[in-house]
CSV table of C-alpha atoms in Angstrom, one decimal:
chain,number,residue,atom,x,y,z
A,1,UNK,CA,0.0,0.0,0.0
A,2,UNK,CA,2.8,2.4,0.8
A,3,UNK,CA,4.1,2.2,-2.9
A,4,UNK,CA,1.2,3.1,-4.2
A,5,UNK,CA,0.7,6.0,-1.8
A,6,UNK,CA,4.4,6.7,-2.7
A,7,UNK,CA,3.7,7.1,-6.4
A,8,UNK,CA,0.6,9.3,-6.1
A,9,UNK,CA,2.4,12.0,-3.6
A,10,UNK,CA,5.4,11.7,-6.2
A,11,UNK,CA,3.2,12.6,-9.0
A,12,UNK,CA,1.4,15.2,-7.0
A,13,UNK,CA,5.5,16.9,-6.8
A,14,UNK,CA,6.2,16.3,-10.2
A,15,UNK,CA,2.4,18.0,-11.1
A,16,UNK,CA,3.5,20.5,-8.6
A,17,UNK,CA,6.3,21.1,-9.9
A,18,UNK,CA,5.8,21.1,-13.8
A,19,UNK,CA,3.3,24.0,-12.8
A,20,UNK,CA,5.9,26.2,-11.4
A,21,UNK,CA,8.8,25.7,-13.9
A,22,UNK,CA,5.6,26.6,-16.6
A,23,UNK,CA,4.7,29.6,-14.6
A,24,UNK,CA,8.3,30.6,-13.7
A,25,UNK,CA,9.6,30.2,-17.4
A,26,UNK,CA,6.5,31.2,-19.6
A,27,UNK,CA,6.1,35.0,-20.6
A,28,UNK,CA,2.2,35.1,-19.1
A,29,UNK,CA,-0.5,36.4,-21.4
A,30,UNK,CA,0.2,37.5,-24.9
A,31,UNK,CA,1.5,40.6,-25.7
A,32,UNK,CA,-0.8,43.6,-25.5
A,33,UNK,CA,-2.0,46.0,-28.4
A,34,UNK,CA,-1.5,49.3,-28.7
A,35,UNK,CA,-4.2,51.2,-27.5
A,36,UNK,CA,-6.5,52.8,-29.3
A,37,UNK,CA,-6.7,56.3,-30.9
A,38,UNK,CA,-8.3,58.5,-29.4
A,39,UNK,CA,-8.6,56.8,-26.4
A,40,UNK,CA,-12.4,55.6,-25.5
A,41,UNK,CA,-14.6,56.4,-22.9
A,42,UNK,CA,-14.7,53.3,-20.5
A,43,UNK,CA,-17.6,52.2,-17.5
A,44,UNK,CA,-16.5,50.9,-14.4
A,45,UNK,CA,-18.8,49.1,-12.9
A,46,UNK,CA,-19.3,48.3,-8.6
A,47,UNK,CA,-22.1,46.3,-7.2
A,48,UNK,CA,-22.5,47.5,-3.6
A,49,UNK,CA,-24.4,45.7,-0.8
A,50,UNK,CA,-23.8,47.4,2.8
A,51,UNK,CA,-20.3,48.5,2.0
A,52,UNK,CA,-20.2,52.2,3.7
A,53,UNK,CA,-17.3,51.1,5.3
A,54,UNK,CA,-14.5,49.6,2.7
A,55,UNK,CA,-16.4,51.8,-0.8
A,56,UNK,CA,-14.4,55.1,-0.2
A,57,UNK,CA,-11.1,53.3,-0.6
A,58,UNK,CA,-12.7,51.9,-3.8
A,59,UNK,CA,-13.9,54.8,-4.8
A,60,UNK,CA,-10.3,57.0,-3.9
A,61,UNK,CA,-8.6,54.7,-6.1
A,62,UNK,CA,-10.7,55.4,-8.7
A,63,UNK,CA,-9.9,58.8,-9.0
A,64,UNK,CA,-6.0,58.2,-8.8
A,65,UNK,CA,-6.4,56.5,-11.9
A,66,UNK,CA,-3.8,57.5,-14.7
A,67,UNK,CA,-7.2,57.1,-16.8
A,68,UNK,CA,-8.4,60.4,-18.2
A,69,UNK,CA,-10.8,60.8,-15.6
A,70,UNK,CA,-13.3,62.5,-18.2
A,71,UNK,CA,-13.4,59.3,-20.1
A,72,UNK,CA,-14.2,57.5,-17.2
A,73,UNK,CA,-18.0,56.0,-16.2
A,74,UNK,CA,-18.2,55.2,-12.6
A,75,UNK,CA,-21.5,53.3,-12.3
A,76,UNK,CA,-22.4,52.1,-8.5
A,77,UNK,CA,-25.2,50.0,-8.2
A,78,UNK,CA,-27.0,49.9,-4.4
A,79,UNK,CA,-28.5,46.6,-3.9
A,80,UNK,CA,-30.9,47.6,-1.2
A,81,UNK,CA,-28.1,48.9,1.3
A,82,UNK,CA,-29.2,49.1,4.9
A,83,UNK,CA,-26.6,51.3,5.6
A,84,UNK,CA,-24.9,54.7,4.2
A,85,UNK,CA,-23.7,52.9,1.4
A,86,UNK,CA,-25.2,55.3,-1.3
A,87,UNK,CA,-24.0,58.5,1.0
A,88,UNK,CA,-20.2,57.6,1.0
A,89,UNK,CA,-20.3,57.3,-2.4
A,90,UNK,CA,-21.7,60.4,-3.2
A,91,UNK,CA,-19.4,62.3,-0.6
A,92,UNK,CA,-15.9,60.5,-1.9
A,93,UNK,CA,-17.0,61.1,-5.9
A,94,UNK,CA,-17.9,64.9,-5.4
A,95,UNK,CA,-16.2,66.8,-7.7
A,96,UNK,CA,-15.3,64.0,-9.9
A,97,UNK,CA,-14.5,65.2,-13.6
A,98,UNK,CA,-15.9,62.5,-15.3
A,99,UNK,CA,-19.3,60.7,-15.0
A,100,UNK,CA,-20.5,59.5,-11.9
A,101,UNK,CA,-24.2,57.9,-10.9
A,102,UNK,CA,-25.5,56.0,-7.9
A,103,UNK,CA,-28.3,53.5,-9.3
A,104,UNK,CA,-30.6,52.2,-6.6
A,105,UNK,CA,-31.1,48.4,-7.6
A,106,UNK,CA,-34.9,47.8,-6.8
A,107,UNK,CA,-36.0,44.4,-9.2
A,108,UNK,CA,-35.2,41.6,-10.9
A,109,UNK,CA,-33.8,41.6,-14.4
A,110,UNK,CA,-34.7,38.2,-16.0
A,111,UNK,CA,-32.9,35.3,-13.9
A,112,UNK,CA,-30.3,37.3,-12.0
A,113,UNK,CA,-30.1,37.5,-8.4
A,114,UNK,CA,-27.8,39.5,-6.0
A,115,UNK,CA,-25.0,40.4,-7.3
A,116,UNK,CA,-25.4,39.5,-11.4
A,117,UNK,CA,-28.6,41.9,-10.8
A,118,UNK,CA,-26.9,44.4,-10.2
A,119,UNK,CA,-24.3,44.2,-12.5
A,120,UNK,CA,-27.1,43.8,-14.4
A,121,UNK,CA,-29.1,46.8,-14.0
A,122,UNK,CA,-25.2,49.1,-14.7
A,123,UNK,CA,-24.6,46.9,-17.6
A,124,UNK,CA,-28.3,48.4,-19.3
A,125,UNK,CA,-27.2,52.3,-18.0
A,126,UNK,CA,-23.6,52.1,-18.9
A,127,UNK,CA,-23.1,53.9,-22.3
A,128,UNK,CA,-19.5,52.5,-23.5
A,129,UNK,CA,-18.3,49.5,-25.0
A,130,UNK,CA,-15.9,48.3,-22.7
A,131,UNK,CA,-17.3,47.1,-18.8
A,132,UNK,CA,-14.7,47.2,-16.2
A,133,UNK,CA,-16.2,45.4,-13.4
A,134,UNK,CA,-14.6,45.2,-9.6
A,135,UNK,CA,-15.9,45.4,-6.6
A,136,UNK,CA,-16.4,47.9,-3.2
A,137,UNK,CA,-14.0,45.8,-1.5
A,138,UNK,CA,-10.6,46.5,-4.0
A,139,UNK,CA,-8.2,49.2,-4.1
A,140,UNK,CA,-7.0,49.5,-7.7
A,141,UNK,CA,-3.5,50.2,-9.6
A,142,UNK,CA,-3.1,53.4,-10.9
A,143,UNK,CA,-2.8,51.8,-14.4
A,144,UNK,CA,-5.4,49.2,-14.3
A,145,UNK,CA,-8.0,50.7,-17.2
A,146,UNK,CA,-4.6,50.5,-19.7
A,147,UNK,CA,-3.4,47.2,-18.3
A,148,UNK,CA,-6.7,45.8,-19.0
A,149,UNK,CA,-7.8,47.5,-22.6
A,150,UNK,CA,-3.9,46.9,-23.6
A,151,UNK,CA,-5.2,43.0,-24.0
A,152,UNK,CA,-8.5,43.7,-25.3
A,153,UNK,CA,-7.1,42.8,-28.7
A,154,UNK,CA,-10.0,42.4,-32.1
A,155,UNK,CA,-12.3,39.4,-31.0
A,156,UNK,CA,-11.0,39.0,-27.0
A,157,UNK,CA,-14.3,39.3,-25.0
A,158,UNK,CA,-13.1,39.2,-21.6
A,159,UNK,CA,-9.9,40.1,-19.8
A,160,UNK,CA,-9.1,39.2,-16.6
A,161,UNK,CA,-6.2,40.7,-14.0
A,162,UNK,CA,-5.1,39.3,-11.0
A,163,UNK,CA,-5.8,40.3,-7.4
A,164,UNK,CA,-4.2,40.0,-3.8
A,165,UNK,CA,-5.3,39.7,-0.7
A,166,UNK,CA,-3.6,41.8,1.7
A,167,UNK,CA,-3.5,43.2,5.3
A,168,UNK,CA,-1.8,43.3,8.3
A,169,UNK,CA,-2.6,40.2,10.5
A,170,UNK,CA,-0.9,36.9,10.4
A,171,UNK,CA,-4.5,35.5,9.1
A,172,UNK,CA,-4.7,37.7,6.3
A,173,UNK,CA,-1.0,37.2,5.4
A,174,UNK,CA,-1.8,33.6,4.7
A,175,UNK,CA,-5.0,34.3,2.8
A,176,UNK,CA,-2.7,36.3,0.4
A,177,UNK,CA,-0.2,33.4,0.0
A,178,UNK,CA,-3.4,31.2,-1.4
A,179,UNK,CA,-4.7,33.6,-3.9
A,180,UNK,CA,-1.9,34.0,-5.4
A,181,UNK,CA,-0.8,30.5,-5.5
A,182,UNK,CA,-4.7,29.5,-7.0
A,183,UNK,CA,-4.1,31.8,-9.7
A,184,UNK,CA,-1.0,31.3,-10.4
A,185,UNK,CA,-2.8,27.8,-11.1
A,186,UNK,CA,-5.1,29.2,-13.4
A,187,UNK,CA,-2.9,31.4,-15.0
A,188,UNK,CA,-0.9,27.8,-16.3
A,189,UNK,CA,-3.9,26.4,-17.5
A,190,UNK,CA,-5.2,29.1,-19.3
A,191,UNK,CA,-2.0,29.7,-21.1
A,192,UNK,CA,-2.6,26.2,-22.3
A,193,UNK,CA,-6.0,27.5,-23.9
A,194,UNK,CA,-8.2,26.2,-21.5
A,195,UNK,CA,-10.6,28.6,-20.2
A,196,UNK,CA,-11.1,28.1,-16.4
A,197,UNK,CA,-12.5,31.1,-14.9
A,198,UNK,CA,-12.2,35.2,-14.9
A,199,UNK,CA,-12.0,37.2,-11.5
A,200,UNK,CA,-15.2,39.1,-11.1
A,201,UNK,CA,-13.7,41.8,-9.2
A,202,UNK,CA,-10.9,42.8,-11.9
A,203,UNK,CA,-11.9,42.0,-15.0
A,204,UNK,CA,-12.9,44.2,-18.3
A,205,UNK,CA,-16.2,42.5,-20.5
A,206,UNK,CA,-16.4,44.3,-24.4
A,207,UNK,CA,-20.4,45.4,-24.8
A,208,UNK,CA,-19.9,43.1,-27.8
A,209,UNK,CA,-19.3,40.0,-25.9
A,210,UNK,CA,-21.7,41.0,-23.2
A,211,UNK,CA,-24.5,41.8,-25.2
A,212,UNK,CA,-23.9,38.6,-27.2
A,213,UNK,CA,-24.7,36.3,-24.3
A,214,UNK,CA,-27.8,38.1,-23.3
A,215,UNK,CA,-26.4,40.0,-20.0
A,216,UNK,CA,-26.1,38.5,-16.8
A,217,UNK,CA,-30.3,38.6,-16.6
A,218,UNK,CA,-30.1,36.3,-20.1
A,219,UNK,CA,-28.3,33.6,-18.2
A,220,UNK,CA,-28.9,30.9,-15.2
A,221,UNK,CA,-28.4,31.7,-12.1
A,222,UNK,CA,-25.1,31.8,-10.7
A,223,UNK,CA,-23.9,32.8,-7.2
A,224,UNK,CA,-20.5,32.7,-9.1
A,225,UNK,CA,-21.7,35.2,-11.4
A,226,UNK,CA,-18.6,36.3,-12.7
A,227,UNK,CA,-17.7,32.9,-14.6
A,228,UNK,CA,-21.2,31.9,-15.1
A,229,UNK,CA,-20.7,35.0,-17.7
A,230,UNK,CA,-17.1,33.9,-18.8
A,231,UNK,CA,-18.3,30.3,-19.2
A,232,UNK,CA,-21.1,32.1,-21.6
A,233,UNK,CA,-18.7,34.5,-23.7
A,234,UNK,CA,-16.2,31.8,-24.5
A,235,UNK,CA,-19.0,29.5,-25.6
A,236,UNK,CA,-20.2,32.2,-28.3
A,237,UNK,CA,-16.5,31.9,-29.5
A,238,UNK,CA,-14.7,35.1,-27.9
A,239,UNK,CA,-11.5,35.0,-26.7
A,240,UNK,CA,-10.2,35.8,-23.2
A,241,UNK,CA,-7.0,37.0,-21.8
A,242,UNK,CA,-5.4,35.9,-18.1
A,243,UNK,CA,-3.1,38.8,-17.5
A,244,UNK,CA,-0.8,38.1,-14.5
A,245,UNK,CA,1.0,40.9,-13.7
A,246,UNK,CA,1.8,43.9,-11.0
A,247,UNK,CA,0.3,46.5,-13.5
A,248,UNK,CA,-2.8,44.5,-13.3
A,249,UNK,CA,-2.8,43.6,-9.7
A,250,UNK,CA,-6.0,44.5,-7.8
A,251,UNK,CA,-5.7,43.6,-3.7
A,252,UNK,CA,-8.5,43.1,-1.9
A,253,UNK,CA,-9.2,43.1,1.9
A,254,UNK,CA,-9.4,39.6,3.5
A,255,UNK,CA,-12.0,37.9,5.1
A,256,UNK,CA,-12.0,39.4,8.5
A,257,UNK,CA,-12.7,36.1,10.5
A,258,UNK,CA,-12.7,32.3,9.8
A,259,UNK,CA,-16.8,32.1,9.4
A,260,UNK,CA,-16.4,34.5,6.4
A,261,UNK,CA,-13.6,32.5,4.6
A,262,UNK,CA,-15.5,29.2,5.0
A,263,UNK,CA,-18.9,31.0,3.0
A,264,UNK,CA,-16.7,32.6,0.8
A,265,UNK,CA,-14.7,29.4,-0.2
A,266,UNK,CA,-18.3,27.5,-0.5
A,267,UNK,CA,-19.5,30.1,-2.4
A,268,UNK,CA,-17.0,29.2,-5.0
A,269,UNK,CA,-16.9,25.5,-4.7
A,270,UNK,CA,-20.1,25.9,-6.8
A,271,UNK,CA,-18.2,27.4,-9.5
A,272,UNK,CA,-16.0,24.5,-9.1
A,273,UNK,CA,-19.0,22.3,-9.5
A,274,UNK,CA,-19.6,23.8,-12.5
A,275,UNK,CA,-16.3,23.3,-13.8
A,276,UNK,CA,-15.3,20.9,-17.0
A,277,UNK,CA,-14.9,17.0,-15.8
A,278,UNK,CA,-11.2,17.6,-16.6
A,279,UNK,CA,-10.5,20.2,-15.0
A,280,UNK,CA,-12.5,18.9,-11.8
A,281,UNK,CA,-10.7,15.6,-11.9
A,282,UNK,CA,-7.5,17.7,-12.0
A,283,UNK,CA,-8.4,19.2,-9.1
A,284,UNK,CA,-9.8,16.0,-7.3
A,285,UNK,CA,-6.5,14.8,-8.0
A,286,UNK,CA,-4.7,18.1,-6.3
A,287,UNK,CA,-7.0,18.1,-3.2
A,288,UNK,CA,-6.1,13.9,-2.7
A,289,UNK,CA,-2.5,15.1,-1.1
A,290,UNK,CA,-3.0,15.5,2.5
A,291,UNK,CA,-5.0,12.2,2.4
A,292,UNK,CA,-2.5,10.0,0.4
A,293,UNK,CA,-0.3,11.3,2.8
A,294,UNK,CA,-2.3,10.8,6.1
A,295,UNK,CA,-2.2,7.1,4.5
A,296,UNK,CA,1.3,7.0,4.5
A,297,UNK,CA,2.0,8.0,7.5
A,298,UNK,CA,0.3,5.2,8.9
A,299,UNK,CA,1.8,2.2,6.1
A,300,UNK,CA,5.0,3.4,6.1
A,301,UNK,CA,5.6,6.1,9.0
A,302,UNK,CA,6.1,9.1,9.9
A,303,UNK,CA,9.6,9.5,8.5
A,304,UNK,CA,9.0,9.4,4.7
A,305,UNK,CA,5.5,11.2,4.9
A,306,UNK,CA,7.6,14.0,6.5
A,307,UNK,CA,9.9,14.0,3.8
A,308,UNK,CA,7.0,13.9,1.4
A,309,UNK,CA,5.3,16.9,3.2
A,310,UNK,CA,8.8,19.0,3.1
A,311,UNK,CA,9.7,18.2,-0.7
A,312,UNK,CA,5.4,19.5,-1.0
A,313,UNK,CA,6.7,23.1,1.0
A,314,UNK,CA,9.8,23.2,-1.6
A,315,UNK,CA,7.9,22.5,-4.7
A,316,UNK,CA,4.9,24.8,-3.5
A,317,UNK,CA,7.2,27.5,-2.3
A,318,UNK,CA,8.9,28.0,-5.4
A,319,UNK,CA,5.7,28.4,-7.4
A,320,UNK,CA,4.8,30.9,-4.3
A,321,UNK,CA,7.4,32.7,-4.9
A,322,UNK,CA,7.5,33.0,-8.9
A,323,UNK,CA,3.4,34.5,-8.4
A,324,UNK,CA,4.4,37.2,-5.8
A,325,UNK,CA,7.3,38.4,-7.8
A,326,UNK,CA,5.4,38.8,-10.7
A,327,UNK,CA,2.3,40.3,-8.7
A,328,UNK,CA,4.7,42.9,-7.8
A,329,UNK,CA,4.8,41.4,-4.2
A,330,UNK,CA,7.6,39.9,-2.0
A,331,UNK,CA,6.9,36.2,-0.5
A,332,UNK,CA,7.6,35.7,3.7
A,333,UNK,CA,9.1,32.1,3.1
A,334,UNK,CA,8.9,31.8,6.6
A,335,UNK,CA,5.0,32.0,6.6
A,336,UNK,CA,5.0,28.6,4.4
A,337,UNK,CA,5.0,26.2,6.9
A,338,UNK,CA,2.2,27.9,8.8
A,339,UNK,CA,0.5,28.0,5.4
A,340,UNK,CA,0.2,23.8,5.0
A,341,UNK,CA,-1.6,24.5,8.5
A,342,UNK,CA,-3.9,27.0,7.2
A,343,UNK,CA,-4.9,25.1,4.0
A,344,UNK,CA,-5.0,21.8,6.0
A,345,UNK,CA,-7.7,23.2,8.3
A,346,UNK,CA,-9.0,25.1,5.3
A,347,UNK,CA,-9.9,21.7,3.4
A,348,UNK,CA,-11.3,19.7,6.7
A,349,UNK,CA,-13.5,22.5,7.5
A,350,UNK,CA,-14.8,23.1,4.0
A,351,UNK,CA,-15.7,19.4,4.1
A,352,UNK,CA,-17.4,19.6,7.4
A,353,UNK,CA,-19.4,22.9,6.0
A,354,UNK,CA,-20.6,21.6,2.7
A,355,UNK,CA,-21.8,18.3,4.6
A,356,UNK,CA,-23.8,20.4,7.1
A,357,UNK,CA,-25.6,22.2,4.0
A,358,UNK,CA,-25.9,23.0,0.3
A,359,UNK,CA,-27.2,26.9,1.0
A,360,UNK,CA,-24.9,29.4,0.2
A,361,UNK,CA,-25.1,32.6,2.2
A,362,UNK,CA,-23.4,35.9,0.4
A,363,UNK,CA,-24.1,39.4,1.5
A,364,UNK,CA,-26.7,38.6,4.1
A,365,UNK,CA,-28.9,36.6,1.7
A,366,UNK,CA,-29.3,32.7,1.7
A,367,UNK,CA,-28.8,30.8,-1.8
A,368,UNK,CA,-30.3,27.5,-2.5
């Protein structure tokens, strides 16, 4: 039995590890174009549920943008706020040279809910062709609308940056150390040409490819809105750009507490669920380390599942590394073992959660 658990952990390293020397040694998305002449008018859109506190920051970024600010849209949606959500807004946009509107969300558009609703409702006021969609929550680069258009080469429909997680306690440190690492995942696969997913809080959508799919109200619902409408747009044959890089680098604040990690991370195992059967039994395969090497532990020892775990840090750490360089970010190497405790306790509780319940709760609403 130990053999055979030896051979899966050693293909998990050399899967591991063909990932990072792809990622470490490949030149990321292609090239981007030149931009065009003149420049156009963009819309950035912002679904906003209760978010007096963390939109300002938003916002602030916003208007640091290297952007023309009079070719700039800011479009906020308010999804029935119980707070000052629509006040902040209005105080941190005043005097804004380009185009600014709060747009209380009130009904449904076709089959969206929550968040798609919104985005939604901004999508039918928004007067551009190019939808830059983030959320309240993100503090943007200076450069992002350029980063973004730069890729939005004839017949891309969706372009999708990268974003970290950052702040200043030990928990949110580690939270950082994931994303990166997940889409440092993604970015190898996509680069293969296999679409996986687009980040719904830094991502640009043409009017072309939006309007082509139906809007967000055209399609099922989704609380993983964001690829529910990349899944769409590739299907009508557009093609999509992964752009990994520090120019493109949104960062987010973390999940305060533990309880909002775990219905943040089941809100996107239905993504998961909805995932090709490839590209799930890749990641069945992934998620099968810390069992095989529970299992060998017990055949063999603890000796050579030790070893196994350490040669996992290495291999890990060196992909770690490669996707905070190229965010623009420096790894703390000596947060990594802490990390295999974090996303050991991460996977058993996610497996306790989804047993307790199927429901999804985002925002303050329950999704069944």
């Amino acid at each position: 039995m130990s053999g055979w658990l030896l051979g899966f952990l050693g293909l998990w390293l050399l899967g591991m590890g063909f990932a990072a020397w792809q990622f470490a040694t490949r030149r990321g998305a292609a090239p981007a174009v030149p931009l065009p002449t003149p420049l156009p008018r963009v819309s950035v859109l912002i679904a906003a549920r209760d978010e007096e506190a963390a939109l300002p920051r938003c916002l602030a970024s916003l208007r640091a943008l290297s952007y023309p600010p009079e070719l700039l849209e800011v479009l906020v949606g308010d999804d029935a706020s119980t707070d000052r959500t629509a006040a902040v807004a209005e105080a941190a946009m005043l005097g804004f040279r380009g185009t600014f509107r709060v747009i209380p969300i009130a009904e449904n558009l076709g089959q969206a809910r929550g968040k798609a609703n919104v985005l939604a409702h901004l999508a039918r006021h928004a007067t551009t062709d190019f939808f830059f969609i983030t959320d309240a929550d993100i503090h943007l680069p200076t450069n992002w609308i350029e980063a973004l258009l730069g890729h939005a080469a004839p017949g891309v429909g969706t372009v999708t940056g990268i974003t970290a997680v950052r702040g200043p306690r030990l928990f949110h440190q580690l939270q950082g150390i994931d994303w990166l690492l997940s889409l440092s995942l993604v970015q190898v696969v996509s680069e293969q040409g296999r679409p996986v997913t687009a980040m719904g809080n830094n991502m640009l959508v043409t009017r072309a490819a939006y309007q082509a799919v139906g809007g967000y109200q055209a399609l099922p619902f989704s609380v993983t809105e964001d690829y529910a409408l990349f899944r769409a747009v590739v299907a009508r044959g557009f093609g999509f750009r992964h752009v990994f890089s520090a120019a493109a680098r949104a960062d987010s604040l973390p999940m305060p507490d533990w309880a909002g990690l775990l219905r943040q991370r089941r809100r996107w195992l239905r993504g998961v669920e909805a995932l090709p059967l490839r590209l799930r039994l890749e990641l069945l395969f992934f998620s099968g380390f810390w069992p095989a090497l529970a299992g060998l532990a017990w055949a063999a020892g603890p000796a050579p599942a030790l070893g196994v775990w350490g040669a996992k840090m290495l291999v890990q750490g060196v992909l770690a590394a490669a996707a905070h360089r190229r965010a623009g970010l420096r790894l703390r190497w000596w947060l990594l073992p802490l990390f295999e405790f974090y996303t050991l306790a991460l996977t058993f509780s996610l497996v306790g959660y989804r047993l307790l319940g199927s429901a999804v709760v985002w925002k303050g609403r329950r999704y069944t």
